[in-house]
Structure formats: C-alpha cells, structure tokens
Amino acid sequence: MNKRVEDKVAVITGASRGIGRAIALQLAAEGARVVVTARKIENAEVVAGEIRQQGGQVLALAVDVAVVAEVEILMKQTTEHFGALHILVNNAGMTRDNLIMRMSDDEWQSVLTTNLTGTYHCIRAASKIMMKQRAGKIINITSVVAQMGNKGQANYSAAKAGIIGLTKSVARELASRNVQCNAVAPGFIITDMTSGLPESAKETMLQSVPLGRVGTPEDVSGLVVFLASREADYITGQVINVDGGMVMA
C-alpha cells in the first residue's frame, strides 16, 4: 500500500505533545522523514524515540520559533541531514490567558511573538528552500477562536487570526512556485492545553459542538497529512476547521 508522503521531509514545530506529537507520528507512519522540534531537546527526543520504534527516520531539535537565529539553524540542519524540505507544519504555540482589562503587555506580546511571529519566521526561512525546489506544503495550525473569539484569550485569538491572514498572503505569493499554504483550525481538542480547564468550562464548550464530543489530536493530524500529500496539490489559501461543527461560516 502506497504511503501518502513517502520519502518527503517534514518539519513539525511544537511537536512534543498534543496535536504536534500526533502530526509528527502520523506523518512518519505515512512515510515522511520528520524533524520534530520543541523548546527542550529532551521533550523532542521522547517523540523522536516513538517514531524510531515505528521504524521511521527522525531528527529531534531544540528550537524556539520566536528566535530568528534558531529557526535559520533549524532549516539548515534539516536540509543538511535529509537533503530537502517538502512539508512545514507550524504548530508551536502558547497561551497566557487573562481578561483584556487585566492583561499585561508581556502576556500580550509573548503570545503574539511565539504564535504569530514564530510562524512567520518559519515560513520565511522555509519558503526560500521550497521556492528553489518549486514544490512544498506549508500547513499552519490556527484555531476556531480566530473566527469566533474567546473570553480571556484576546492575545491568543489575535495571534491565531493573524495566522489566517498570513496563510492567505503566503498562498498567493508562493503559488507560482508550486508551494501550497493552508491553515487548519482545531476546535475543542483534548490536549494538555485544554485538559486543565474547569469541568464547567468543558461542559459549556461541549454544548456548542453539534457532533456532541470533544476532538482528539488524531482528528487534526489526519487532515494535516492530507494537506501535506499530493491529493491536496490543488488546495491553497484555505482555512479548514476540525471542530465538530462548532463554527459554521
């Protein structure tokens, strides 16, 4: 049986847990040679170990996407190790929730810098490689809160909304070089980030999901693998929700 991303080289940022980990594992299972990043190398190595146990090829790197120099090194080490870069998944992100009237400048800026500026850093560095190859897939992880907002998450919602605008602009700029750029917007997905929510908050969120259940990281990773494959060669500039129907435009 043909694997959908056989021998492709994929970089996944923020791949140590949750959605990023699921994406890395599924891309590897579908034949990709993967680079997994996390801020701490030991966290990246845990996922790399899982991929090696599956028989996959993997490189683990410590990267803070907010730091330009570290992103440049990431792309350099990827191409030196695997010889190419075909797929970039921008998943690295963080939250620092607070009501807008109480939000500090640092809470605002740190979330914007990691989630939005970090995605920009990675796309800028990867696009140079992909444009020369005249092929590439860029998949940005945004969120349904970019479309609907969320109390206490003005910073996160703004950053994720920025990723949507960034995705569409990059899709237009790189289309002539056969590079596709799309965004995936998860809804209520069970991860470390959401498991700490109060039960009352979880119940309220669940009531807004027509399918009546929370999502799993694998619900998201399946779509990412599709967008990274040849089957999605004619799809670019799109935002696709994986949210059980929570947001319907």
mmCIF file of C-alpha atoms in Angstrom:
data_model
loop_
_atom_site.group_PDB
_atom_site.id
_atom_site.type_symbol
_atom_site.label_atom_id
_atom_site.label_comp_id
_atom_site.label_asym_id
_atom_site.label_seq_id
_atom_site.Cartn_x
_atom_site.Cartn_y
_atom_site.Cartn_z
ATOM 1 C CA MET A 1 0.000 0.000 0.000
ATOM 2 C CA ASN A 2 1.376 3.404 -1.018
ATOM 3 C CA LYS A 3 2.158 5.791 1.787
ATOM 4 C CA ARG A 4 0.891 9.309 1.166
ATOM 5 C CA VAL A 5 4.063 11.254 1.973
ATOM 6 C CA GLU A 6 6.678 8.613 1.184
ATOM 7 C CA ASP A 7 10.245 9.987 1.478
ATOM 8 C CA LYS A 8 9.077 13.566 1.953
ATOM 9 C CA VAL A 9 10.901 15.652 4.558
ATOM 10 C CA ALA A 10 8.636 17.305 7.125
ATOM 11 C CA VAL A 11 9.380 19.812 9.889
ATOM 12 C CA ILE A 12 6.846 19.975 12.723
ATOM 13 C CA THR A 13 7.277 22.727 15.310
ATOM 14 C CA GLY A 14 5.922 22.267 18.819
ATOM 15 C CA ALA A 15 5.885 18.510 18.268
ATOM 16 C CA SER A 16 6.470 17.255 21.806
ATOM 17 C CA ARG A 17 2.833 16.813 22.829
ATOM 18 C CA GLY A 18 -0.818 17.064 21.848
ATOM 19 C CA ILE A 19 -1.618 17.959 18.264
ATOM 20 C CA GLY A 20 2.027 18.432 17.246
ATOM 21 C CA ARG A 21 3.002 14.986 18.521
ATOM 22 C CA ALA A 22 0.055 13.356 16.696
ATOM 23 C CA ILE A 23 1.011 15.116 13.457
ATOM 24 C CA ALA A 24 4.648 14.014 13.723
ATOM 25 C CA LEU A 25 3.686 10.395 14.429
ATOM 26 C CA GLN A 26 1.166 10.225 11.573
ATOM 27 C CA LEU A 27 3.439 11.884 9.016
ATOM 28 C CA ALA A 28 6.160 9.403 9.954
ATOM 29 C CA ALA A 29 3.709 6.495 9.692
ATOM 30 C CA GLU A 30 2.807 7.732 6.194
ATOM 31 C CA GLY A 31 6.454 7.565 5.105
ATOM 32 C CA ALA A 32 7.837 11.039 5.818
ATOM 33 C CA ARG A 33 11.268 11.682 7.266
ATOM 34 C CA VAL A 34 10.468 14.061 10.080
ATOM 35 C CA VAL A 35 12.148 16.768 12.104
ATOM 36 C CA VAL A 36 10.468 17.241 15.477
ATOM 37 C CA THR A 37 11.124 20.400 17.458
ATOM 38 C CA ALA A 38 10.383 21.557 20.974
ATOM 39 C CA ARG A 39 11.881 24.224 23.211
ATOM 40 C CA LYS A 40 13.552 21.480 25.275
ATOM 41 C CA ILE A 41 15.525 18.802 23.433
ATOM 42 C CA GLU A 42 14.526 16.093 25.929
ATOM 43 C CA ASN A 43 10.849 16.646 25.054
ATOM 44 C CA ALA A 44 11.560 16.412 21.327
ATOM 45 C CA GLU A 45 13.613 13.251 21.888
ATOM 46 C CA VAL A 46 10.667 11.469 23.539
ATOM 47 C CA VAL A 47 8.593 11.804 20.355
ATOM 48 C CA ALA A 48 11.627 11.003 18.198
ATOM 49 C CA GLY A 49 12.006 7.775 20.164
ATOM 50 C CA GLU A 50 8.407 6.821 19.414
ATOM 51 C CA ILE A 51 8.992 7.426 15.708
ATOM 52 C CA ARG A 52 12.186 5.349 15.715
ATOM 53 C CA GLN A 53 10.255 2.494 17.340
ATOM 54 C CA GLN A 54 7.868 2.656 14.352
ATOM 55 C CA GLY A 55 10.898 2.332 12.064
ATOM 56 C CA GLY A 56 10.788 5.958 10.944
ATOM 57 C CA GLN A 57 13.604 8.378 10.202
ATOM 58 C CA VAL A 58 13.647 11.359 12.546
ATOM 59 C CA LEU A 59 15.760 14.255 13.742
ATOM 60 C CA ALA A 60 14.990 15.951 17.083
ATOM 61 C CA LEU A 61 15.986 19.592 17.619
ATOM 62 C CA ALA A 62 15.530 22.208 20.330
ATOM 63 C CA VAL A 63 14.047 25.322 18.731
ATOM 64 C CA ASP A 64 12.357 28.476 20.000
ATOM 65 C CA VAL A 65 10.481 29.719 16.942
ATOM 66 C CA ALA A 66 10.447 33.242 18.381
ATOM 67 C CA VAL A 67 14.227 33.417 17.864
ATOM 68 C CA VAL A 68 15.186 34.034 14.227
ATOM 69 C CA ALA A 69 18.668 32.517 14.543
ATOM 70 C CA GLU A 70 17.260 29.254 15.935
ATOM 71 C CA VAL A 71 14.773 28.974 13.068
ATOM 72 C CA GLU A 72 17.533 29.562 10.496
ATOM 73 C CA ILE A 73 19.596 26.813 12.132
ATOM 74 C CA LEU A 74 16.555 24.504 12.099
ATOM 75 C CA MET A 75 16.140 24.836 8.334
ATOM 76 C CA LYS A 76 19.886 24.493 7.736
ATOM 77 C CA GLN A 77 20.153 21.328 9.848
ATOM 78 C CA THR A 78 17.060 19.865 8.186
ATOM 79 C CA THR A 79 18.444 20.245 4.670
ATOM 80 C CA GLU A 80 21.920 19.098 5.708
ATOM 81 C CA HIS A 81 20.529 15.983 7.398
ATOM 82 C CA PHE A 82 17.779 14.988 4.946
ATOM 83 C CA GLY A 83 18.729 16.922 1.795
ATOM 84 C CA ALA A 84 15.402 18.713 1.296
ATOM 85 C CA LEU A 85 12.342 20.232 2.941
ATOM 86 C CA HIS A 86 8.940 19.397 1.497
ATOM 87 C CA ILE A 87 6.483 19.955 4.368
ATOM 88 C CA LEU A 88 6.396 22.579 7.112
ATOM 89 C CA VAL A 89 3.806 22.309 9.896
ATOM 90 C CA ASN A 90 3.683 25.414 12.090
ATOM 91 C CA ASN A 91 2.188 24.113 15.310
ATOM 92 C CA ALA A 92 4.310 25.743 18.033
ATOM 93 C CA GLY A 93 2.134 27.866 20.270
ATOM 94 C CA MET A 94 1.359 29.006 23.785
ATOM 95 C CA THR A 95 -1.397 30.602 25.834
ATOM 96 C CA ARG A 96 -1.285 33.217 28.586
ATOM 97 C CA ASP A 97 -4.943 33.835 29.269
ATOM 98 C CA ASN A 98 -6.315 36.907 31.009
ATOM 99 C CA LEU A 99 -9.183 39.334 30.649
ATOM 100 C CA ILE A 100 -8.272 42.259 28.408
ATOM 101 C CA MET A 101 -8.501 44.855 31.216
ATOM 102 C CA ARG A 102 -6.020 42.845 33.282
ATOM 103 C CA MET A 103 -3.752 41.616 30.509
ATOM 104 C CA SER A 104 -0.140 42.727 30.843
ATOM 105 C CA ASP A 105 1.964 43.860 27.899
ATOM 106 C CA ASP A 106 4.136 40.770 28.427
ATOM 107 C CA GLU A 107 1.120 38.420 28.303
ATOM 108 C CA TRP A 108 0.047 40.052 25.059
ATOM 109 C CA GLN A 109 3.447 40.219 23.412
ATOM 110 C CA SER A 110 4.745 36.774 24.368
ATOM 111 C CA VAL A 111 1.715 35.054 22.826
ATOM 112 C CA LEU A 112 1.872 37.158 19.657
ATOM 113 C CA THR A 113 5.616 36.573 19.354
ATOM 114 C CA THR A 114 5.506 32.788 19.696
ATOM 115 C CA ASN A 115 2.258 32.018 17.865
ATOM 116 C CA LEU A 116 2.267 34.562 15.043
ATOM 117 C CA THR A 117 5.799 35.913 14.658
ATOM 118 C CA GLY A 118 7.223 32.416 15.187
ATOM 119 C CA THR A 119 5.070 31.112 12.333
ATOM 120 C CA TYR A 120 6.283 33.987 10.145
ATOM 121 C CA HIS A 121 9.925 33.195 10.984
ATOM 122 C CA CYS A 122 9.479 29.558 9.965
ATOM 123 C CA ILE A 123 7.620 30.327 6.743
ATOM 124 C CA ARG A 124 10.159 32.927 5.664
ATOM 125 C CA ALA A 125 13.076 30.535 6.202
ATOM 126 C CA ALA A 126 11.359 27.520 4.640
ATOM 127 C CA SER A 127 9.983 29.409 1.634
ATOM 128 C CA LYS A 128 13.493 30.047 0.304
ATOM 129 C CA ILE A 129 14.116 26.303 0.177
ATOM 130 C CA MET A 130 10.703 25.400 -1.225
ATOM 131 C CA MET A 131 10.770 28.059 -3.939
ATOM 132 C CA LYS A 132 14.095 26.723 -5.236
ATOM 133 C CA GLN A 133 12.627 23.200 -5.267
ATOM 134 C CA ARG A 134 9.467 24.534 -6.925
ATOM 135 C CA ALA A 135 7.466 22.365 -4.535
ATOM 136 C CA GLY A 136 6.339 22.484 -0.940
ATOM 137 C CA LYS A 137 3.464 22.326 1.532
ATOM 138 C CA ILE A 138 3.049 24.777 4.394
ATOM 139 C CA ILE A 139 0.356 23.960 6.966
ATOM 140 C CA ASN A 140 -0.333 26.447 9.748
ATOM 141 C CA ILE A 141 -2.251 25.477 12.877
ATOM 142 C CA THR A 142 -4.680 28.258 13.761
ATOM 143 C CA SER A 143 -7.818 27.873 15.933
ATOM 144 C CA VAL A 144 -11.569 28.365 15.851
ATOM 145 C CA VAL A 145 -11.068 31.226 18.338
ATOM 146 C CA ALA A 146 -9.543 33.177 15.455
ATOM 147 C CA GLN A 147 -13.030 33.189 13.915
ATOM 148 C CA MET A 148 -15.252 33.403 16.992
ATOM 149 C CA GLY A 149 -13.115 34.977 19.730
ATOM 150 C CA ASN A 150 -12.961 33.739 23.300
ATOM 151 C CA LYS A 151 -13.191 35.457 26.666
ATOM 152 C CA GLY A 152 -9.788 35.759 28.296
ATOM 153 C CA GLN A 153 -7.948 34.984 25.069
ATOM 154 C CA ALA A 154 -7.669 38.287 23.227
ATOM 155 C CA ASN A 155 -3.945 37.697 22.723
ATOM 156 C CA TYR A 156 -4.327 34.098 21.526
ATOM 157 C CA SER A 157 -7.329 34.905 19.314
ATOM 158 C CA ALA A 158 -5.487 37.839 17.728
ATOM 159 C CA ALA A 159 -2.395 35.728 17.052
ATOM 160 C CA LYS A 160 -4.406 32.885 15.537
ATOM 161 C CA ALA A 161 -6.440 35.332 13.412
ATOM 162 C CA GLY A 162 -3.150 36.783 12.209
ATOM 163 C CA ILE A 163 -2.107 33.312 11.085
ATOM 164 C CA ILE A 164 -5.166 33.163 8.816
ATOM 165 C CA GLY A 165 -4.201 36.406 7.076
ATOM 166 C CA LEU A 166 -0.585 35.243 6.876
ATOM 167 C CA THR A 167 -1.671 31.923 5.348
ATOM 168 C CA LYS A 168 -3.658 33.570 2.568
ATOM 169 C CA SER A 169 -0.931 36.083 1.731
ATOM 170 C CA VAL A 170 1.751 33.374 1.598
ATOM 171 C CA ALA A 171 -0.503 31.171 -0.552
ATOM 172 C CA ARG A 172 -0.782 33.988 -3.108
ATOM 173 C CA GLU A 173 2.935 34.798 -3.044
ATOM 174 C CA LEU A 174 4.209 31.232 -3.414
ATOM 175 C CA ALA A 175 1.588 29.745 -5.754
ATOM 176 C CA SER A 176 3.624 30.437 -8.888
ATOM 177 C CA ARG A 177 6.410 28.251 -7.458
ATOM 178 C CA ASN A 178 4.047 25.323 -6.753
ATOM 179 C CA VAL A 179 4.079 25.846 -2.980
ATOM 180 C CA GLN A 180 0.712 25.416 -1.261
ATOM 181 C CA CYS A 181 -0.101 27.094 2.065
ATOM 182 C CA ASN A 182 -3.181 26.228 4.113
ATOM 183 C CA ALA A 183 -4.396 26.574 7.689
ATOM 184 C CA VAL A 184 -6.109 24.075 9.973
ATOM 185 C CA ALA A 185 -8.383 25.421 12.728
ATOM 186 C CA PRO A 186 -8.961 22.925 15.540
ATOM 187 C CA GLY A 187 -11.915 23.345 17.870
ATOM 188 C CA PHE A 188 -12.294 21.715 21.292
ATOM 189 C CA ILE A 189 -9.484 19.139 21.182
ATOM 190 C CA ILE A 190 -8.383 17.191 24.254
ATOM 191 C CA THR A 191 -4.726 18.088 24.849
ATOM 192 C CA ASP A 192 -2.574 19.119 27.809
ATOM 193 C CA MET A 193 -3.558 22.707 26.996
ATOM 194 C CA THR A 194 -7.305 22.043 27.335
ATOM 195 C CA SER A 195 -7.329 19.288 29.974
ATOM 196 C CA GLY A 196 -6.637 21.852 32.705
ATOM 197 C CA LEU A 197 -9.879 23.729 32.040
ATOM 198 C CA PRO A 198 -12.562 23.605 34.758
ATOM 199 C CA GLU A 199 -15.231 20.953 34.177
ATOM 200 C CA SER A 200 -17.897 23.664 33.892
ATOM 201 C CA ALA A 201 -15.945 25.326 31.063
ATOM 202 C CA LYS A 202 -15.523 21.992 29.278
ATOM 203 C CA GLU A 203 -19.254 21.295 29.560
ATOM 204 C CA THR A 204 -20.138 24.723 28.175
ATOM 205 C CA MET A 205 -17.794 24.214 25.218
ATOM 206 C CA LEU A 206 -19.167 20.747 24.554
ATOM 207 C CA GLN A 207 -22.707 22.142 24.330
ATOM 208 C CA SER A 208 -21.573 24.250 21.360
ATOM 209 C CA VAL A 209 -20.317 21.213 19.398
ATOM 210 C CA PRO A 210 -23.059 19.754 17.169
ATOM 211 C CA LEU A 211 -21.297 16.372 16.947
ATOM 212 C CA GLY A 212 -21.528 16.187 20.740
ATOM 213 C CA ARG A 213 -17.992 15.098 21.541
ATOM 214 C CA VAL A 214 -14.550 16.560 22.000
ATOM 215 C CA GLY A 215 -11.969 16.072 19.298
ATOM 216 C CA THR A 216 -8.704 14.168 19.522
ATOM 217 C CA PRO A 217 -5.263 15.189 18.243
ATOM 218 C CA GLU A 218 -5.638 12.426 15.647
ATOM 219 C CA ASP A 219 -8.746 14.147 14.244
ATOM 220 C CA VAL A 220 -6.454 17.056 13.397
ATOM 221 C CA SER A 221 -3.402 15.085 12.248
ATOM 222 C CA GLY A 222 -5.409 13.210 9.627
ATOM 223 C CA LEU A 223 -6.289 16.460 7.877
ATOM 224 C CA VAL A 224 -2.711 17.713 8.105
ATOM 225 C CA VAL A 225 -1.425 14.554 6.411
ATOM 226 C CA PHE A 226 -3.993 15.005 3.638
ATOM 227 C CA LEU A 227 -2.934 18.633 3.084
ATOM 228 C CA ALA A 228 0.710 17.532 3.006
ATOM 229 C CA SER A 229 0.014 14.886 0.360
ATOM 230 C CA ARG A 230 -0.310 15.015 -3.418
ATOM 231 C CA GLU A 231 -4.069 14.702 -3.021
ATOM 232 C CA ALA A 232 -4.081 18.367 -1.908
ATOM 233 C CA ASP A 233 -1.946 19.754 -4.736
ATOM 234 C CA TYR A 234 -4.824 21.966 -5.939
ATOM 235 C CA ILE A 235 -5.750 23.311 -2.498
ATOM 236 C CA THR A 236 -4.137 26.518 -1.271
ATOM 237 C CA GLY A 237 -5.061 29.548 0.803
ATOM 238 C CA GLN A 238 -7.775 27.667 2.678
ATOM 239 C CA VAL A 239 -8.749 27.542 6.346
ATOM 240 C CA ILE A 240 -10.299 24.188 7.260
ATOM 241 C CA ASN A 241 -11.997 23.726 10.631
ATOM 242 C CA VAL A 242 -11.718 20.495 12.602
ATOM 243 C CA ASP A 243 -14.270 21.364 15.254
ATOM 244 C CA GLY A 244 -17.247 19.008 15.195
ATOM 245 C CA GLY A 245 -19.331 21.772 13.634
ATOM 246 C CA MET A 246 -18.665 24.348 16.366
ATOM 247 C CA VAL A 247 -18.099 27.150 13.835
ATOM 248 C CA MET A 248 -20.066 27.168 10.590
ATOM 249 C CA ALA A 249 -19.443 30.121 8.298
#
